[in-house]
């Protein structure tokens, strides 16, 4: 976990410049979160906070939970991770167990805070582990369905073409990270899932 330390410290410093708030929707996870530079504009209806850190695994997200998520005091958590775990050779079942460890910390430190898991994408460079990604997603989906405060959003299928393979035009040249068009697809998918509906406070007339 030492590899992530510098970036985690930068995120911790970020808290010191933020005003206190009780309505933050925290986007947490790997570089797919960190590189979402239009996040605040894409979801202007909520108070977003991007706590993605590059290269992070689902295991790392659980490891740094107390240092990053707890101080953020989120009203809701949106999690994307697991991509790098599988890319590093972890088994689907291991990724599922890392997710279970993350859930344990949610229940311990942030009880009653809604959690949305964004399913692991299948990218062109990781097409060779597509079956492992699908299995990890299915195992996590089954776990999510056990808790009424948790939600699973399929972010995988919208990035696939009619042939079932990743749409190259939605990814950067590295074949791993999303480009602006890909993030647009993700934005629309999240909006269609209506995960913010119960967070929005009607404005007085």
mmCIF file with all atom_site columns, C-alpha atoms in Angstrom, residues 53-170:
data_model
loop_
_atom_site.group_PDB
_atom_site.id
_atom_site.type_symbol
_atom_site.label_atom_id
_atom_site.label_alt_id
_atom_site.label_comp_id
_atom_site.label_asym_id
_atom_site.label_entity_id
_atom_site.label_seq_id
_atom_site.pdbx_PDB_ins_code
_atom_site.Cartn_x
_atom_site.Cartn_y
_atom_site.Cartn_z
_atom_site.occupancy
_atom_site.B_iso_or_equiv
_atom_site.pdbx_formal_charge
_atom_site.auth_seq_id
_atom_site.auth_comp_id
_atom_site.auth_asym_id
_atom_site.auth_atom_id
_atom_site.pdbx_PDB_model_num
ATOM 1   C CA . UNK A 1 53  ? -6.567  7.660   -6.620  1.00 0.00 ? 53  UNK A CA 1
ATOM 2   C CA . UNK A 1 54  ? -4.596  6.289   -9.543  1.00 0.00 ? 54  UNK A CA 1
ATOM 3   C CA . UNK A 1 55  ? -3.964  2.586   -9.862  1.00 0.00 ? 55  UNK A CA 1
ATOM 4   C CA . UNK A 1 56  ? -5.917  1.791   -6.731  1.00 0.00 ? 56  UNK A CA 1
ATOM 5   C CA . UNK A 1 57  ? -7.309  -1.665  -6.172  1.00 0.00 ? 57  UNK A CA 1
ATOM 6   C CA . UNK A 1 58  ? -10.464 -2.620  -4.342  1.00 0.00 ? 58  UNK A CA 1
ATOM 7   C CA . UNK A 1 59  ? -8.174  -3.903  -1.610  1.00 0.00 ? 59  UNK A CA 1
ATOM 8   C CA . UNK A 1 60  ? -6.543  -0.453  -1.396  1.00 0.00 ? 60  UNK A CA 1
ATOM 9   C CA . UNK A 1 61  ? -9.941  1.242   -1.228  1.00 0.00 ? 61  UNK A CA 1
ATOM 10  C CA . UNK A 1 62  ? -10.745 -0.836  1.841   1.00 0.00 ? 62  UNK A CA 1
ATOM 11  C CA . UNK A 1 63  ? -7.283  -0.218  3.316   1.00 0.00 ? 63  UNK A CA 1
ATOM 12  C CA . UNK A 1 64  ? -7.544  3.577   3.127   1.00 0.00 ? 64  UNK A CA 1
ATOM 13  C CA . UNK A 1 65  ? -11.222 3.704   4.127   1.00 0.00 ? 65  UNK A CA 1
ATOM 14  C CA . UNK A 1 66  ? -10.598 5.297   7.521   1.00 0.00 ? 66  UNK A CA 1
ATOM 15  C CA . UNK A 1 67  ? -8.241  7.917   6.130   1.00 0.00 ? 67  UNK A CA 1
ATOM 16  C CA . UNK A 1 68  ? -10.304 8.994   3.135   1.00 0.00 ? 68  UNK A CA 1
ATOM 17  C CA . UNK A 1 69  ? -13.966 8.075   3.351   1.00 0.00 ? 69  UNK A CA 1
ATOM 18  C CA . UNK A 1 70  ? -14.587 8.535   7.065   1.00 0.00 ? 70  UNK A CA 1
ATOM 19  C CA . UNK A 1 71  ? -13.285 12.151  7.218   1.00 0.00 ? 71  UNK A CA 1
ATOM 20  C CA . UNK A 1 72  ? -15.295 13.001  4.088   1.00 0.00 ? 72  UNK A CA 1
ATOM 21  C CA . UNK A 1 73  ? -18.524 12.268  6.011   1.00 0.00 ? 73  UNK A CA 1
ATOM 22  C CA . UNK A 1 74  ? -20.396 11.327  2.833   1.00 0.00 ? 74  UNK A CA 1
ATOM 23  C CA . UNK A 1 75  ? -24.134 11.401  2.424   1.00 0.00 ? 75  UNK A CA 1
ATOM 24  C CA . UNK A 1 76  ? -23.659 8.726   -0.239  1.00 0.00 ? 76  UNK A CA 1
ATOM 25  C CA . UNK A 1 77  ? -20.730 6.712   -1.643  1.00 0.00 ? 77  UNK A CA 1
ATOM 26  C CA . UNK A 1 78  ? -20.231 5.779   -5.305  1.00 0.00 ? 78  UNK A CA 1
ATOM 27  C CA . UNK A 1 79  ? -17.527 3.113   -5.655  1.00 0.00 ? 79  UNK A CA 1
ATOM 28  C CA . UNK A 1 80  ? -15.616 1.974   -8.723  1.00 0.00 ? 80  UNK A CA 1
ATOM 29  C CA . UNK A 1 81  ? -12.775 -0.488  -8.136  1.00 0.00 ? 81  UNK A CA 1
ATOM 30  C CA . UNK A 1 82  ? -11.723 -4.061  -8.838  1.00 0.00 ? 82  UNK A CA 1
ATOM 31  C CA . UNK A 1 83  ? -10.444 -3.378  -12.332 1.00 0.00 ? 83  UNK A CA 1
ATOM 32  C CA . UNK A 1 84  ? -6.809  -3.200  -11.234 1.00 0.00 ? 84  UNK A CA 1
ATOM 33  C CA . UNK A 1 85  ? -7.091  -6.142  -8.827  1.00 0.00 ? 85  UNK A CA 1
ATOM 34  C CA . UNK A 1 86  ? -8.075  -8.399  -11.717 1.00 0.00 ? 86  UNK A CA 1
ATOM 35  C CA . UNK A 1 87  ? -5.481  -6.801  -13.991 1.00 0.00 ? 87  UNK A CA 1
ATOM 36  C CA . UNK A 1 88  ? -2.848  -7.668  -11.374 1.00 0.00 ? 88  UNK A CA 1
ATOM 37  C CA . UNK A 1 89  ? -3.830  -11.328 -11.564 1.00 0.00 ? 89  UNK A CA 1
ATOM 38  C CA . UNK A 1 90  ? -6.230  -11.578 -8.638  1.00 0.00 ? 90  UNK A CA 1
ATOM 39  C CA . UNK A 1 91  ? -9.032  -14.112 -8.881  1.00 0.00 ? 91  UNK A CA 1
ATOM 40  C CA . UNK A 1 92  ? -12.661 -13.046 -9.109  1.00 0.00 ? 92  UNK A CA 1
ATOM 41  C CA . UNK A 1 93  ? -13.346 -14.607 -5.720  1.00 0.00 ? 93  UNK A CA 1
ATOM 42  C CA . UNK A 1 94  ? -10.540 -12.539 -4.157  1.00 0.00 ? 94  UNK A CA 1
ATOM 43  C CA . UNK A 1 95  ? -12.035 -9.330  -5.547  1.00 0.00 ? 95  UNK A CA 1
ATOM 44  C CA . UNK A 1 96  ? -15.375 -10.358 -4.074  1.00 0.00 ? 96  UNK A CA 1
ATOM 45  C CA . UNK A 1 97  ? -13.743 -10.832 -0.668  1.00 0.00 ? 97  UNK A CA 1
ATOM 46  C CA . UNK A 1 98  ? -12.111 -7.384  -0.934  1.00 0.00 ? 98  UNK A CA 1
ATOM 47  C CA . UNK A 1 99  ? -15.577 -5.968  -1.586  1.00 0.00 ? 99  UNK A CA 1
ATOM 48  C CA . UNK A 1 100 ? -16.909 -7.782  1.475   1.00 0.00 ? 100 UNK A CA 1
ATOM 49  C CA . UNK A 1 101 ? -14.119 -6.185  3.533   1.00 0.00 ? 101 UNK A CA 1
ATOM 50  C CA . UNK A 1 102 ? -15.176 -2.800  2.160   1.00 0.00 ? 102 UNK A CA 1
ATOM 51  C CA . UNK A 1 103 ? -18.794 -3.444  3.132   1.00 0.00 ? 103 UNK A CA 1
ATOM 52  C CA . UNK A 1 104 ? -17.749 -4.347  6.669   1.00 0.00 ? 104 UNK A CA 1
ATOM 53  C CA . UNK A 1 105 ? -16.135 -0.936  7.010   1.00 0.00 ? 105 UNK A CA 1
ATOM 54  C CA . UNK A 1 106 ? -19.207 0.776   5.571   1.00 0.00 ? 106 UNK A CA 1
ATOM 55  C CA . UNK A 1 107 ? -21.335 -0.914  8.223   1.00 0.00 ? 107 UNK A CA 1
ATOM 56  C CA . UNK A 1 108 ? -18.841 -0.088  10.969  1.00 0.00 ? 108 UNK A CA 1
ATOM 57  C CA . UNK A 1 109 ? -18.009 3.534   10.183  1.00 0.00 ? 109 UNK A CA 1
ATOM 58  C CA . UNK A 1 110 ? -20.793 4.755   7.873   1.00 0.00 ? 110 UNK A CA 1
ATOM 59  C CA . UNK A 1 111 ? -23.963 2.891   8.853   1.00 0.00 ? 111 UNK A CA 1
ATOM 60  C CA . UNK A 1 112 ? -27.068 3.929   6.913   1.00 0.00 ? 112 UNK A CA 1
ATOM 61  C CA . UNK A 1 113 ? -24.979 5.652   4.223   1.00 0.00 ? 113 UNK A CA 1
ATOM 62  C CA . UNK A 1 114 ? -26.091 4.431   0.770   1.00 0.00 ? 114 UNK A CA 1
ATOM 63  C CA . UNK A 1 115 ? -23.446 2.696   -1.337  1.00 0.00 ? 115 UNK A CA 1
ATOM 64  C CA . UNK A 1 116 ? -23.556 2.365   -5.110  1.00 0.00 ? 116 UNK A CA 1
ATOM 65  C CA . UNK A 1 117 ? -21.149 -0.049  -6.770  1.00 0.00 ? 117 UNK A CA 1
ATOM 66  C CA . UNK A 1 118 ? -20.358 0.702   -10.399 1.00 0.00 ? 118 UNK A CA 1
ATOM 67  C CA . UNK A 1 119 ? -19.641 -2.594  -12.116 1.00 0.00 ? 119 UNK A CA 1
ATOM 68  C CA . UNK A 1 120 ? -16.140 -3.314  -13.404 1.00 0.00 ? 120 UNK A CA 1
ATOM 69  C CA . UNK A 1 121 ? -15.706 -2.357  -17.035 1.00 0.00 ? 121 UNK A CA 1
ATOM 70  C CA . UNK A 1 122 ? -14.328 -4.630  -19.743 1.00 0.00 ? 122 UNK A CA 1
ATOM 71  C CA . UNK A 1 123 ? -11.684 -2.608  -21.591 1.00 0.00 ? 123 UNK A CA 1
ATOM 72  C CA . UNK A 1 124 ? -9.896  -3.503  -24.835 1.00 0.00 ? 124 UNK A CA 1
ATOM 73  C CA . UNK A 1 125 ? -6.572  -4.278  -23.119 1.00 0.00 ? 125 UNK A CA 1
ATOM 74  C CA . UNK A 1 126 ? -8.290  -6.506  -20.555 1.00 0.00 ? 126 UNK A CA 1
ATOM 75  C CA . UNK A 1 127 ? -10.514 -8.390  -22.953 1.00 0.00 ? 127 UNK A CA 1
ATOM 76  C CA . UNK A 1 128 ? -8.465  -11.500 -22.141 1.00 0.00 ? 128 UNK A CA 1
ATOM 77  C CA . UNK A 1 129 ? -9.868  -11.473 -18.588 1.00 0.00 ? 129 UNK A CA 1
ATOM 78  C CA . UNK A 1 130 ? -13.438 -10.619 -19.559 1.00 0.00 ? 130 UNK A CA 1
ATOM 79  C CA . UNK A 1 131 ? -14.769 -13.824 -17.980 1.00 0.00 ? 131 UNK A CA 1
ATOM 80  C CA . UNK A 1 132 ? -13.045 -13.025 -14.679 1.00 0.00 ? 132 UNK A CA 1
ATOM 81  C CA . UNK A 1 133 ? -14.525 -9.519  -14.757 1.00 0.00 ? 133 UNK A CA 1
ATOM 82  C CA . UNK A 1 134 ? -18.028 -10.871 -15.378 1.00 0.00 ? 134 UNK A CA 1
ATOM 83  C CA . UNK A 1 135 ? -17.720 -13.363 -12.522 1.00 0.00 ? 135 UNK A CA 1
ATOM 84  C CA . UNK A 1 136 ? -16.433 -10.715 -10.103 1.00 0.00 ? 136 UNK A CA 1
ATOM 85  C CA . UNK A 1 137 ? -19.299 -8.425  -11.072 1.00 0.00 ? 137 UNK A CA 1
ATOM 86  C CA . UNK A 1 138 ? -21.852 -11.199 -10.547 1.00 0.00 ? 138 UNK A CA 1
ATOM 87  C CA . UNK A 1 139 ? -20.477 -12.129 -7.123  1.00 0.00 ? 139 UNK A CA 1
ATOM 88  C CA . UNK A 1 140 ? -20.469 -8.489  -6.024  1.00 0.00 ? 140 UNK A CA 1
ATOM 89  C CA . UNK A 1 141 ? -23.966 -7.916  -7.434  1.00 0.00 ? 141 UNK A CA 1
ATOM 90  C CA . UNK A 1 142 ? -25.318 -10.814 -5.362  1.00 0.00 ? 142 UNK A CA 1
ATOM 91  C CA . UNK A 1 143 ? -23.716 -9.334  -2.231  1.00 0.00 ? 143 UNK A CA 1
ATOM 92  C CA . UNK A 1 144 ? -25.076 -5.850  -2.958  1.00 0.00 ? 144 UNK A CA 1
ATOM 93  C CA . UNK A 1 145 ? -28.600 -7.209  -3.288  1.00 0.00 ? 145 UNK A CA 1
ATOM 94  C CA . UNK A 1 146 ? -28.508 -8.348  0.347   1.00 0.00 ? 146 UNK A CA 1
ATOM 95  C CA . UNK A 1 147 ? -28.559 -4.749  1.610   1.00 0.00 ? 147 UNK A CA 1
ATOM 96  C CA . UNK A 1 148 ? -31.472 -2.415  0.757   1.00 0.00 ? 148 UNK A CA 1
ATOM 97  C CA . UNK A 1 149 ? -29.201 0.620   1.155   1.00 0.00 ? 149 UNK A CA 1
ATOM 98  C CA . UNK A 1 150 ? -26.806 -0.633  -1.521  1.00 0.00 ? 150 UNK A CA 1
ATOM 99  C CA . UNK A 1 151 ? -27.197 -0.488  -5.274  1.00 0.00 ? 151 UNK A CA 1
ATOM 100 C CA . UNK A 1 152 ? -25.405 -2.150  -8.184  1.00 0.00 ? 152 UNK A CA 1
ATOM 101 C CA . UNK A 1 153 ? -25.246 -0.255  -11.475 1.00 0.00 ? 153 UNK A CA 1
ATOM 102 C CA . UNK A 1 154 ? -24.232 -2.043  -14.664 1.00 0.00 ? 154 UNK A CA 1
ATOM 103 C CA . UNK A 1 155 ? -21.540 0.204   -16.144 1.00 0.00 ? 155 UNK A CA 1
ATOM 104 C CA . UNK A 1 156 ? -20.082 -2.669  -18.171 1.00 0.00 ? 156 UNK A CA 1
ATOM 105 C CA . UNK A 1 157 ? -22.734 -3.345  -20.798 1.00 0.00 ? 157 UNK A CA 1
ATOM 106 C CA . UNK A 1 158 ? -23.071 0.275   -22.037 1.00 0.00 ? 158 UNK A CA 1
ATOM 107 C CA . UNK A 1 159 ? -19.395 0.208   -23.085 1.00 0.00 ? 159 UNK A CA 1
ATOM 108 C CA . UNK A 1 160 ? -19.836 -2.940  -25.205 1.00 0.00 ? 160 UNK A CA 1
ATOM 109 C CA . UNK A 1 161 ? -20.839 -3.120  -28.849 1.00 0.00 ? 161 UNK A CA 1
ATOM 110 C CA . UNK A 1 162 ? -23.402 -5.391  -30.482 1.00 0.00 ? 162 UNK A CA 1
ATOM 111 C CA . UNK A 1 163 ? -20.645 -8.003  -30.837 1.00 0.00 ? 163 UNK A CA 1
ATOM 112 C CA . UNK A 1 164 ? -20.182 -8.055  -27.056 1.00 0.00 ? 164 UNK A CA 1
ATOM 113 C CA . UNK A 1 165 ? -16.708 -6.539  -27.227 1.00 0.00 ? 165 UNK A CA 1
ATOM 114 C CA . UNK A 1 166 ? -15.538 -3.132  -25.882 1.00 0.00 ? 166 UNK A CA 1
ATOM 115 C CA . UNK A 1 167 ? -16.314 -0.155  -28.105 1.00 0.00 ? 167 UNK A CA 1
ATOM 116 C CA . UNK A 1 168 ? -12.891 1.206   -29.012 1.00 0.00 ? 168 UNK A CA 1
ATOM 117 C CA . UNK A 1 169 ? -14.249 4.707   -29.604 1.00 0.00 ? 169 UNK A CA 1
ATOM 118 C CA . UNK A 1 170 ? -15.094 5.052   -25.905 1.00 0.00 ? 170 UNK A CA 1
#
